[in-house]
Short mmCIF file of N, CA, C and O in Angstrom, two decimals:
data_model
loop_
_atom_site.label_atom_id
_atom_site.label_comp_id
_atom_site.label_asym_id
_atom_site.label_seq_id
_atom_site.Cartn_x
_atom_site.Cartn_y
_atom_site.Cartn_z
N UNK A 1 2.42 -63.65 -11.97
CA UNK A 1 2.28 -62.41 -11.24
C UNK A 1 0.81 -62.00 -11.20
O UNK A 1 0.19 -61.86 -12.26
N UNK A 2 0.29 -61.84 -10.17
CA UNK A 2 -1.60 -61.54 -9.88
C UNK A 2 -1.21 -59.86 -10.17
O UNK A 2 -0.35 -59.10 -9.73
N UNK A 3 -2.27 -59.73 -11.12
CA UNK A 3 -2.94 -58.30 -11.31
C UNK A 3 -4.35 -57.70 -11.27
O UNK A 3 -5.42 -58.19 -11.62
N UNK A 4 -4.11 -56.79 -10.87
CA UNK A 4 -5.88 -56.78 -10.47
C UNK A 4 -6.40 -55.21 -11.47
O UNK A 4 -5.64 -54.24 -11.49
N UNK A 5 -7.37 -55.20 -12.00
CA UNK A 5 -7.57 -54.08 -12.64
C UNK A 5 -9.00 -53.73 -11.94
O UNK A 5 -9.83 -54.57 -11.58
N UNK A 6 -9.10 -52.58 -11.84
CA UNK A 6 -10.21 -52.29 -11.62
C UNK A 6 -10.88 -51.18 -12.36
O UNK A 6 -10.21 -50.19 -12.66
N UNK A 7 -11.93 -51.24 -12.62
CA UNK A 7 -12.75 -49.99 -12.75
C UNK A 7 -14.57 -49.54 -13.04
O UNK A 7 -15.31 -50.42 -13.49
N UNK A 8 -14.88 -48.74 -12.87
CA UNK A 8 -16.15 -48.16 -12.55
C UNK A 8 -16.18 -47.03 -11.58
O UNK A 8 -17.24 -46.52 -11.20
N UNK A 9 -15.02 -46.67 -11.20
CA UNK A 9 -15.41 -45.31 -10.53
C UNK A 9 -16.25 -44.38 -11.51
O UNK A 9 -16.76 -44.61 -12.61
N UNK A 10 -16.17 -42.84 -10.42
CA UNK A 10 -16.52 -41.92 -11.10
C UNK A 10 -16.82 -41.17 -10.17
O UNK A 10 -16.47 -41.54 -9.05
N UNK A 11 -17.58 -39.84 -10.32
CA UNK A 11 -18.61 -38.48 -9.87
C UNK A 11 -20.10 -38.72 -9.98
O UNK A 11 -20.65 -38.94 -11.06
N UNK A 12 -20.68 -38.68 -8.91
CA UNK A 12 -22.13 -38.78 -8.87
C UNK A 12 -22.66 -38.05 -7.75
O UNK A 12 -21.77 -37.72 -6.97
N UNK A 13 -23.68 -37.72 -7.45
CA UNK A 13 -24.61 -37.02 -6.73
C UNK A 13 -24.62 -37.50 -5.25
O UNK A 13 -23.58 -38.14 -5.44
N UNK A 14 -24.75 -37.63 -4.60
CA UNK A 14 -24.91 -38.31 -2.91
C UNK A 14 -26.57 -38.71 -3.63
O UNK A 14 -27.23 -38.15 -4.51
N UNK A 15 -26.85 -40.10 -2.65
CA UNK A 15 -27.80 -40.32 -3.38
C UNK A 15 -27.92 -41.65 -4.36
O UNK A 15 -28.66 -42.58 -4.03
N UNK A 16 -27.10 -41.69 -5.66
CA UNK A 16 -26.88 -42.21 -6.61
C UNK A 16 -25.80 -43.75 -6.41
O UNK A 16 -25.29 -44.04 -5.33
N UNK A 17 -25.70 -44.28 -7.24
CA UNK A 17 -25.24 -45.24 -7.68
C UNK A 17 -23.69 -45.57 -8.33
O UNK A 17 -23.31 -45.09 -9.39
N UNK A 18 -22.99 -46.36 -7.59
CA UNK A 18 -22.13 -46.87 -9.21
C UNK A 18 -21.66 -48.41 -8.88
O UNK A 18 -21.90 -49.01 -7.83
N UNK A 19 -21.05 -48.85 -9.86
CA UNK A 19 -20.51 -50.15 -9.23
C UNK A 19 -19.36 -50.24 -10.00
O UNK A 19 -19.28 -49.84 -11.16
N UNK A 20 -18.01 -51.03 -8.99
CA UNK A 20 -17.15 -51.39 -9.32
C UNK A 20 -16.68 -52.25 -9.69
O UNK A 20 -17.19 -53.07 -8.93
N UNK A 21 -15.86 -52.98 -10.50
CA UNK A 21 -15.26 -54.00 -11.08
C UNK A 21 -13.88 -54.41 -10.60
O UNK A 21 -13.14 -53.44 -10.45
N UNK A 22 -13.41 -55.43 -10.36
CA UNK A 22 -12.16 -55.57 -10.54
C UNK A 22 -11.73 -57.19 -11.30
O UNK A 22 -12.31 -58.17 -10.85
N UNK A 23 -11.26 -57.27 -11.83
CA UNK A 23 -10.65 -58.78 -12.94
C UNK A 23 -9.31 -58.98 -12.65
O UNK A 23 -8.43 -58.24 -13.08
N UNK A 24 -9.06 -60.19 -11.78
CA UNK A 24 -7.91 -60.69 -11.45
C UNK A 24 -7.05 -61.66 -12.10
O UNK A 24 -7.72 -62.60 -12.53
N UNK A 25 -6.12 -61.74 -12.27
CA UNK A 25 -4.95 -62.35 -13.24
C UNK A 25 -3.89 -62.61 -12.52
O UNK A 25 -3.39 -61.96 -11.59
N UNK A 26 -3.44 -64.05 -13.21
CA UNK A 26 -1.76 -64.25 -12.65
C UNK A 26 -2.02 -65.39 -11.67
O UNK A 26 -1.08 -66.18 -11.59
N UNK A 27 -3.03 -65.64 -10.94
CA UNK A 27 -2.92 -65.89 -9.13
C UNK A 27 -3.08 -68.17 -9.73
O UNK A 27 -3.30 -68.67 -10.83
N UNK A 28 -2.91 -68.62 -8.80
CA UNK A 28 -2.69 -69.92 -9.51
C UNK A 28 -4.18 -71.04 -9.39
O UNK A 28 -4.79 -71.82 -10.12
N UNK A 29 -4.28 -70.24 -7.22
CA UNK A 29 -5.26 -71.20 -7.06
C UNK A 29 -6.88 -70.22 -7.30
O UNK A 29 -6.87 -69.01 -7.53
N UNK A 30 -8.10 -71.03 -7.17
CA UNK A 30 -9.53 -70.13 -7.52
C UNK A 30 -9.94 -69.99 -6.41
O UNK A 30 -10.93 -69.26 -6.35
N UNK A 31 -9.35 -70.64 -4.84
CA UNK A 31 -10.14 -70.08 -3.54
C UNK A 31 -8.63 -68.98 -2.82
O UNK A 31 -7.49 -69.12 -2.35
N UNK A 32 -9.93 -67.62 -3.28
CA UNK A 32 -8.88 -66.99 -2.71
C UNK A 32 -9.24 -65.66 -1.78
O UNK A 32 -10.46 -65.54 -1.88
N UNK A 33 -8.66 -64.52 -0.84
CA UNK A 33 -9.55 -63.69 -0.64
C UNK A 33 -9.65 -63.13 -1.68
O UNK A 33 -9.06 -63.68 -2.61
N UNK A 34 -10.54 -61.61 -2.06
CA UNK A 34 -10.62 -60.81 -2.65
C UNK A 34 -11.61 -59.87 -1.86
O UNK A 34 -12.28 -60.29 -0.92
N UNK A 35 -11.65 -58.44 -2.34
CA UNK A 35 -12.44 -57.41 -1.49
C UNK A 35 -11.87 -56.37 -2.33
O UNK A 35 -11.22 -56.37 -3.37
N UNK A 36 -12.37 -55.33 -1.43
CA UNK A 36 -12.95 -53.79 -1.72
C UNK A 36 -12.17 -53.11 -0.12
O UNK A 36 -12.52 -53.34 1.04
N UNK A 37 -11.16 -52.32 -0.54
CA UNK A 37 -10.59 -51.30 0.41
C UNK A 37 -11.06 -49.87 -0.34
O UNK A 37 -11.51 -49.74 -1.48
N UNK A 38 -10.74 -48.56 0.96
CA UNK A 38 -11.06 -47.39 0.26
C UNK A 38 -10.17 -46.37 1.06
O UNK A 38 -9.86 -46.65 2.22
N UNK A 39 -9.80 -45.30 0.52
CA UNK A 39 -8.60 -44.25 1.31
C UNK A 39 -8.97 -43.36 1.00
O UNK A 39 -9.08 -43.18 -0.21
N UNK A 40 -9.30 -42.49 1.81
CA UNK A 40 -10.26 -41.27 1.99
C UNK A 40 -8.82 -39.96 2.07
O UNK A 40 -8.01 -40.40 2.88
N UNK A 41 -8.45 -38.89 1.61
CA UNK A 41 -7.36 -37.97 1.66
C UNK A 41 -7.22 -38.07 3.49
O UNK A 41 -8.20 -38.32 4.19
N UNK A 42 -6.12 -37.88 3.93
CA UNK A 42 -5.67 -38.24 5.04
C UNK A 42 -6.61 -38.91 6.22
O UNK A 42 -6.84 -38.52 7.36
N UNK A 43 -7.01 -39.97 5.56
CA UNK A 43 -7.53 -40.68 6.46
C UNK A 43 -7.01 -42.16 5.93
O UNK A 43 -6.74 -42.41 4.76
N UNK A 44 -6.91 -43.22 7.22
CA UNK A 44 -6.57 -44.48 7.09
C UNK A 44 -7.02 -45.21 6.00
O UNK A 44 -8.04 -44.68 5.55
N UNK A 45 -6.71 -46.12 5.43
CA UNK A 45 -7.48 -47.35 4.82
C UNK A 45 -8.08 -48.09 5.62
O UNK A 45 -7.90 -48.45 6.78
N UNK A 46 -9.35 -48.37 4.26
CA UNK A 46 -10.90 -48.53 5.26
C UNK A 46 -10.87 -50.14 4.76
O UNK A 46 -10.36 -50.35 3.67
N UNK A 47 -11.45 -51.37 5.58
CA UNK A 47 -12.28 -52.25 4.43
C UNK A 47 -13.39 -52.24 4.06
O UNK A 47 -14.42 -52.21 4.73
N UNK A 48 -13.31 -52.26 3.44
CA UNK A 48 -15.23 -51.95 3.27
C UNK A 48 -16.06 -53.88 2.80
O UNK A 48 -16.92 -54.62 3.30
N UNK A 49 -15.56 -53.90 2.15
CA UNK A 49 -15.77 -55.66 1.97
C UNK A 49 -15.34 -56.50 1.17
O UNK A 49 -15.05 -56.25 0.00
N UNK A 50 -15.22 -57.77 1.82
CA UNK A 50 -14.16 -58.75 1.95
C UNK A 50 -15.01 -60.20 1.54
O UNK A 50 -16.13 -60.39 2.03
N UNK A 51 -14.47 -61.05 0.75
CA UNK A 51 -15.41 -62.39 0.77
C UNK A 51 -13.88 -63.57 0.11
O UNK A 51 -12.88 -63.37 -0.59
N UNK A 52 -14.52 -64.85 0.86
CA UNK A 52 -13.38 -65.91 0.22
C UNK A 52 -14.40 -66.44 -1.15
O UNK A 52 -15.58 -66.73 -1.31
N UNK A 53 -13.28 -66.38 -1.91
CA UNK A 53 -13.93 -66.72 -3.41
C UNK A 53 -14.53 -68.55 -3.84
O UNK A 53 -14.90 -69.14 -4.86
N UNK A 54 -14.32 -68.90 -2.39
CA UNK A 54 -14.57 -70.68 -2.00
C UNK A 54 -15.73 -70.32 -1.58
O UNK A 54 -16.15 -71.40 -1.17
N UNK A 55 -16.81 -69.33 -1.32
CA UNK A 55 -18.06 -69.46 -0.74
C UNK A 55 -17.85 -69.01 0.49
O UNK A 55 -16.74 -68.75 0.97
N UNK A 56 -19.02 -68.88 1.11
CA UNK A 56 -19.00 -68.05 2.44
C UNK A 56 -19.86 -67.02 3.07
O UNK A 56 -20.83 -67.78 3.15
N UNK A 57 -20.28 -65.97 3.55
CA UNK A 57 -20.71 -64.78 4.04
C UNK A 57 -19.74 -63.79 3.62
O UNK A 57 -18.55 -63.68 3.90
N UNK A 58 -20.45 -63.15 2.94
CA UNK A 58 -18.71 -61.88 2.69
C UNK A 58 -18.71 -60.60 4.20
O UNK A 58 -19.77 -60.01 4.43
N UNK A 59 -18.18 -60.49 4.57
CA UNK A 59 -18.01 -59.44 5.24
C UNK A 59 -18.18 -57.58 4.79
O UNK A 59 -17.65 -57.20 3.75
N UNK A 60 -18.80 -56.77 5.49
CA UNK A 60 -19.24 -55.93 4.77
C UNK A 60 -19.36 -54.88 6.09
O UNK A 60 -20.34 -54.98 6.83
N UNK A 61 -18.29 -53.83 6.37
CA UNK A 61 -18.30 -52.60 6.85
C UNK A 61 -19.53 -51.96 7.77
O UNK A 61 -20.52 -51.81 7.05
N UNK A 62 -19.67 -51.71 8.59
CA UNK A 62 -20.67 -51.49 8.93
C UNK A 62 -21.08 -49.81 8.70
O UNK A 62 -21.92 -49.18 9.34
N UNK A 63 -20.32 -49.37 7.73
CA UNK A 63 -19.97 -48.15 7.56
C UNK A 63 -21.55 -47.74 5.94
O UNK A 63 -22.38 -46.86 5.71
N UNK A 64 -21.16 -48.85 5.38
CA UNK A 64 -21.64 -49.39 4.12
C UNK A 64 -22.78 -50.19 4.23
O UNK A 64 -23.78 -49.96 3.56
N UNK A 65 -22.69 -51.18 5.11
CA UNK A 65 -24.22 -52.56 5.61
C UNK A 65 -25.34 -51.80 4.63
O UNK A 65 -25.61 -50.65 4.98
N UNK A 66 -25.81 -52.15 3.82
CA UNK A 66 -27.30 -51.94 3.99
C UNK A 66 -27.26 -51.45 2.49
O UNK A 66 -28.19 -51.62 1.70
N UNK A 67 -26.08 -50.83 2.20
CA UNK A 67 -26.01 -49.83 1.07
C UNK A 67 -24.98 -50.60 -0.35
O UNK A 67 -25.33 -50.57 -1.53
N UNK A 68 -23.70 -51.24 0.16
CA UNK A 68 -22.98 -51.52 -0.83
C UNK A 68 -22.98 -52.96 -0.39
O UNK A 68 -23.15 -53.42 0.74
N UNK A 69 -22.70 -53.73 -1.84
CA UNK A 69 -22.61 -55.22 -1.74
C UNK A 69 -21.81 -55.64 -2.62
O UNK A 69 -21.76 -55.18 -3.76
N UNK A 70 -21.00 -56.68 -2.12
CA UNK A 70 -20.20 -57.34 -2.75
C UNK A 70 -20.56 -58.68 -3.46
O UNK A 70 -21.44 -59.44 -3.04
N UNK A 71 -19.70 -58.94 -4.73
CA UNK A 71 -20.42 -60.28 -5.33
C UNK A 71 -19.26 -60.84 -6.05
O UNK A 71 -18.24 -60.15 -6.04
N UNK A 72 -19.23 -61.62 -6.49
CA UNK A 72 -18.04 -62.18 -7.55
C UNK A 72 -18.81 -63.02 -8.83
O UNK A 72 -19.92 -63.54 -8.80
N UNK A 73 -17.98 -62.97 -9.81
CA UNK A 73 -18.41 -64.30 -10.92
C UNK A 73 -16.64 -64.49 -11.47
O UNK A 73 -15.68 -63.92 -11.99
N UNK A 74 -17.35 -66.29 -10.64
CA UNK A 74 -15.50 -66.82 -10.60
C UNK A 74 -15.82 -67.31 -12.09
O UNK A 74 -14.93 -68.14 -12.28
N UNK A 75 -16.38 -67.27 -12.91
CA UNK A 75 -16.16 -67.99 -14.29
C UNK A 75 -14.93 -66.31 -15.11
O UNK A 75 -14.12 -66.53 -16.01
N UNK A 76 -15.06 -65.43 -14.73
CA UNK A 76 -14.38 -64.37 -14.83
C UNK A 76 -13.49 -63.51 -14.04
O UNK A 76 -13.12 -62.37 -14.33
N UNK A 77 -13.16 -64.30 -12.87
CA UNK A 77 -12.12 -64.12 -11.77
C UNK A 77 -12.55 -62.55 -11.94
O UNK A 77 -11.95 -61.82 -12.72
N UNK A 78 -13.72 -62.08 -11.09
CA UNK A 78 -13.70 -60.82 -11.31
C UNK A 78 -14.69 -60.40 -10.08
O UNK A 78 -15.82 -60.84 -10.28
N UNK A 79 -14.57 -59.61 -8.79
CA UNK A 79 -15.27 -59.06 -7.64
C UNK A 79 -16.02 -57.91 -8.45
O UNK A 79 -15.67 -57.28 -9.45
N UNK A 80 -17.14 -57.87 -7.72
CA UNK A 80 -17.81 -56.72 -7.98
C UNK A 80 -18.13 -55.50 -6.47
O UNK A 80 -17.79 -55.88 -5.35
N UNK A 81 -18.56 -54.57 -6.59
CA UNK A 81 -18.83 -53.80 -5.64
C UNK A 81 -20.02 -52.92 -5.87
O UNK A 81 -19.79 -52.29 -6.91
N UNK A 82 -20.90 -52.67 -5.51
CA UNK A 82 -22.46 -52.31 -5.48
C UNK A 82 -22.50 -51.35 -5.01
O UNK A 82 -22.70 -51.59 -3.81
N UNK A 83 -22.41 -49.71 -5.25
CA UNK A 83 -22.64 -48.85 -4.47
C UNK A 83 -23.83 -48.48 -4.43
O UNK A 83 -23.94 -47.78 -5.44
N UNK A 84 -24.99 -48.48 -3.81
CA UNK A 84 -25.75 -47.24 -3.52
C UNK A 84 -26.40 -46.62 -2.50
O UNK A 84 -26.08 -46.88 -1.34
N UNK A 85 -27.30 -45.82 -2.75
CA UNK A 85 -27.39 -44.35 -1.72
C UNK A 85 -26.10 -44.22 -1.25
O UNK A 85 -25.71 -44.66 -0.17
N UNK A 86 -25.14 -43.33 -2.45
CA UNK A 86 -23.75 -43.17 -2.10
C UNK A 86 -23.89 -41.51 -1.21
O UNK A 86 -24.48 -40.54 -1.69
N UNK A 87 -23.31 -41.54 -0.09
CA UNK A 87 -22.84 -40.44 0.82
C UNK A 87 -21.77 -40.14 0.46
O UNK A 87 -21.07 -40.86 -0.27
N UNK A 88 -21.39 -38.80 0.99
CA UNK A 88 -20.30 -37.96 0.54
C UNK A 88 -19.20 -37.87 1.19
O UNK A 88 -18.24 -37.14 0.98
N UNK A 89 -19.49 -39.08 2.42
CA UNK A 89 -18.63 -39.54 3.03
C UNK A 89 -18.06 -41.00 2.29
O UNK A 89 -17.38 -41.93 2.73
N UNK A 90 -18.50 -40.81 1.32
CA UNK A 90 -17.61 -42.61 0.62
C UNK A 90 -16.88 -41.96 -0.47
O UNK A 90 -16.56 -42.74 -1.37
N UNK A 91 -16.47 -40.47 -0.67
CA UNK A 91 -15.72 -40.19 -1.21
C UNK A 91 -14.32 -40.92 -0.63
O UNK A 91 -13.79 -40.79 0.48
N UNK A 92 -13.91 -41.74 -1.83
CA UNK A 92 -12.23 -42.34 -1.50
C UNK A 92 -11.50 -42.49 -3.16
O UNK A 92 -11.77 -42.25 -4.34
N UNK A 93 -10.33 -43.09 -2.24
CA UNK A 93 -10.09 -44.45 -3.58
C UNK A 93 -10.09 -45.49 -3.49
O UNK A 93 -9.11 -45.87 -2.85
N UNK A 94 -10.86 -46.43 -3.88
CA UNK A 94 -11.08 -47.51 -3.59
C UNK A 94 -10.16 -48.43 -4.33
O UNK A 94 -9.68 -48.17 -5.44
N UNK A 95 -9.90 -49.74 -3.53
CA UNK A 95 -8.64 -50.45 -4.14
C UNK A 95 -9.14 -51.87 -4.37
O UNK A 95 -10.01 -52.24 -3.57
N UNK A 96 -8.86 -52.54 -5.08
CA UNK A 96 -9.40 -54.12 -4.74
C UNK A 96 -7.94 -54.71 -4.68
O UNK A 96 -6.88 -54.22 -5.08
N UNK A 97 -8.29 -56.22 -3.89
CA UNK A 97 -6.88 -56.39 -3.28
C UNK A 97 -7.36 -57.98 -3.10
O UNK A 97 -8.46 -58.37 -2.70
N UNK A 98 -6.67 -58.48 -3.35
CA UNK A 98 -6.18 -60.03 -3.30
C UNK A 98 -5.29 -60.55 -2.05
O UNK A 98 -4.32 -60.01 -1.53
N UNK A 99 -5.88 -61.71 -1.75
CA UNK A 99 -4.61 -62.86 -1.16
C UNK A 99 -4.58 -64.12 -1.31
O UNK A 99 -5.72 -64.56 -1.15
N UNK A 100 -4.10 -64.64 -1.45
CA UNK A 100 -3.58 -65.97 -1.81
C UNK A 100 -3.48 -67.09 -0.50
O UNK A 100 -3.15 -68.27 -0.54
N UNK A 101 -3.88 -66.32 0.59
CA UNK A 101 -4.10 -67.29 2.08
C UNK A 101 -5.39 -67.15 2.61
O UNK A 101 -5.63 -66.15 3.29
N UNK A 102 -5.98 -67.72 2.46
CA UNK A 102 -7.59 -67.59 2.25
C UNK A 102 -7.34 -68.77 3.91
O UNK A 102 -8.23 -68.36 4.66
N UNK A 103 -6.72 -69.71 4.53
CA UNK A 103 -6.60 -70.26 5.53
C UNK A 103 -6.18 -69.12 6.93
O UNK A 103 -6.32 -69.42 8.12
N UNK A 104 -5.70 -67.91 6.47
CA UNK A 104 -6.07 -66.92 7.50
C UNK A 104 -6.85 -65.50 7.82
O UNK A 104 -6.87 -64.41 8.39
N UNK A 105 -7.54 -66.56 6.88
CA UNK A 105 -9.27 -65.16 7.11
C UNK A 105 -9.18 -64.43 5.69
O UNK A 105 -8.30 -64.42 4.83
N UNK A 106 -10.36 -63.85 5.77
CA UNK A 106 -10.41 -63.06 4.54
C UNK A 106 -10.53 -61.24 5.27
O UNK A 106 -10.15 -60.16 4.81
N UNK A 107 -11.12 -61.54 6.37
CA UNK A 107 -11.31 -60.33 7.09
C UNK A 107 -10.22 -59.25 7.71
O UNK A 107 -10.09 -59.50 8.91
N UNK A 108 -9.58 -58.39 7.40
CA UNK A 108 -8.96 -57.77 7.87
C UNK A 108 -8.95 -57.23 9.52
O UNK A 108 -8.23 -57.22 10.52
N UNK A 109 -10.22 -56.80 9.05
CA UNK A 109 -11.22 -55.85 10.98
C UNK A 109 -10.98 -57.43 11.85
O UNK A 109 -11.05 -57.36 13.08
N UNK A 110 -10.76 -58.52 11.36
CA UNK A 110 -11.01 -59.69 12.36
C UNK A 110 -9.29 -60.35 13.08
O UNK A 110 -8.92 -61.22 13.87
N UNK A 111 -8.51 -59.00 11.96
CA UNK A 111 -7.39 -59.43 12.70
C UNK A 111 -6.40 -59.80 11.91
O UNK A 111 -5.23 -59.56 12.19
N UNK A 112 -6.74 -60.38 10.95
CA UNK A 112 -5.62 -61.29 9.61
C UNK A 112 -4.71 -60.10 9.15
O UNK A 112 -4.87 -58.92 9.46
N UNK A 113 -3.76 -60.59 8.38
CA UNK A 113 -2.57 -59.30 7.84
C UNK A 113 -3.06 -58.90 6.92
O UNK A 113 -4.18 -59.30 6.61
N UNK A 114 -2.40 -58.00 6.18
CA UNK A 114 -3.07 -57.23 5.06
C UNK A 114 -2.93 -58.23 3.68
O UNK A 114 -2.08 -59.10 3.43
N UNK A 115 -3.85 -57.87 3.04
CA UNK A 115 -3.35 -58.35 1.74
C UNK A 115 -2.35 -58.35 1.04
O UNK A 115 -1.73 -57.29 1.17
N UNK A 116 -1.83 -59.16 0.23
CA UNK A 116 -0.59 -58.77 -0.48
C UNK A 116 -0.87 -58.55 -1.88
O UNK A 116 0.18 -58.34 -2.49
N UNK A 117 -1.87 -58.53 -2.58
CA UNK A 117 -1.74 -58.37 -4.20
C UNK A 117 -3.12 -56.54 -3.87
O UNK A 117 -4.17 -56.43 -3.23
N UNK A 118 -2.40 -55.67 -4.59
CA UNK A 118 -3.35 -54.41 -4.84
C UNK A 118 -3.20 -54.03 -5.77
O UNK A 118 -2.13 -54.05 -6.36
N UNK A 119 -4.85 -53.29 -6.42
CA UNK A 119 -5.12 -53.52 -7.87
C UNK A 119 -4.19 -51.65 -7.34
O UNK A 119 -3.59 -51.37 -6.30
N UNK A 120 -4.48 -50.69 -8.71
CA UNK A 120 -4.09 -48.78 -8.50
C UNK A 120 -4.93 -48.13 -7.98
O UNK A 120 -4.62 -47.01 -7.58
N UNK A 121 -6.54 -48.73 -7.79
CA UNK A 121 -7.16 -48.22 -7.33
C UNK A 121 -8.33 -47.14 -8.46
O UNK A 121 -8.02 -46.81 -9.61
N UNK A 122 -9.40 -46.83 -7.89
CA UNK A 122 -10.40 -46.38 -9.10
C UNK A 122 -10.80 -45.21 -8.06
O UNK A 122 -10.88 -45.65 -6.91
N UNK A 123 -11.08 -43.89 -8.17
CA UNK A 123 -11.44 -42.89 -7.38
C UNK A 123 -12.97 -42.88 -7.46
O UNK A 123 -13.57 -43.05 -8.52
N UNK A 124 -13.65 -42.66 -6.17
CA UNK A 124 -14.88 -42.49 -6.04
C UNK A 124 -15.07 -40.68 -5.72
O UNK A 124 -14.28 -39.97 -5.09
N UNK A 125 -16.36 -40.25 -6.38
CA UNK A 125 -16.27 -38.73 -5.54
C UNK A 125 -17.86 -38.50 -5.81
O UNK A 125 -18.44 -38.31 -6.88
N UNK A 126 -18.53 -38.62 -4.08
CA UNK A 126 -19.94 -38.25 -4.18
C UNK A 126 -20.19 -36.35 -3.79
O UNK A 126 -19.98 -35.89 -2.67
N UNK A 127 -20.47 -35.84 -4.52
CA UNK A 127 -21.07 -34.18 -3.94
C UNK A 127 -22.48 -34.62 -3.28
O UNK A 127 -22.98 -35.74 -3.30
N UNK A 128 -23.07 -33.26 -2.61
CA UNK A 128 -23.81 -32.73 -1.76
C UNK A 128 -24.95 -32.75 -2.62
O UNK A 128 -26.03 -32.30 -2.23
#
């Protein structure tokens, strides 16, 4: 059974910094997707970024470009997420999320289905 834990949220300033973690478990094979979703109070789920854990270009929001980055270290089956100059518009909850079909994209925005493994999610909250 794949589990995903995540954490490093928190409260910070607009402005500031944090980064997220997530450490995956259970899953069988090591090329797989993994990424960074986020759900803002009644607003949709966002991706924010996405990478196949076989190597690649990760995909990255154009919401975020410039500001947050994604990374992995497969010796610890574990994604990372890079926030900074966080806006108070990246107040969410951010989720990390797995799939196990890495042969139909890793990208969501490009069309592929949703993921099927989601970590509970870690709350982000930037003030003014």
């Amino acid at each position: 059974q794949v589990q995903l834990v995540e954490s490093g949220g928190g409260s910070v300033q607009a402005g500031g910094s944090l980064r997220l973690s997530c450490a995956a478990t259970g899953y069988a094979d090591s090329n797989n997707c993994m990424g960074w979703f986020r759900q803002a109070p009644g607003k949709e789920r966002e991706e924010v970024a996405t990478l196949f854990t076989g190597g690649g270009v990760p995909y990255v929001a154009d919401s975020v470009k410039g500001r947050f980055t994604i990374s992995q270290e497969s010796a610890k089956n574990t994604v990372y997420l890079e926030m900074n100059s966080l806006k108070p518009e990246d107040t969410a909850r951010y989720y990390c999320a797995l799939d196990e079909r890495p042969w139909l994209g890793c990208t969501v925005a490009w069309g592929r289905p949703e993921y099927n493994y989601w970590g509970q999610g870690t709350q982000v909250s930037v003030s003014s």
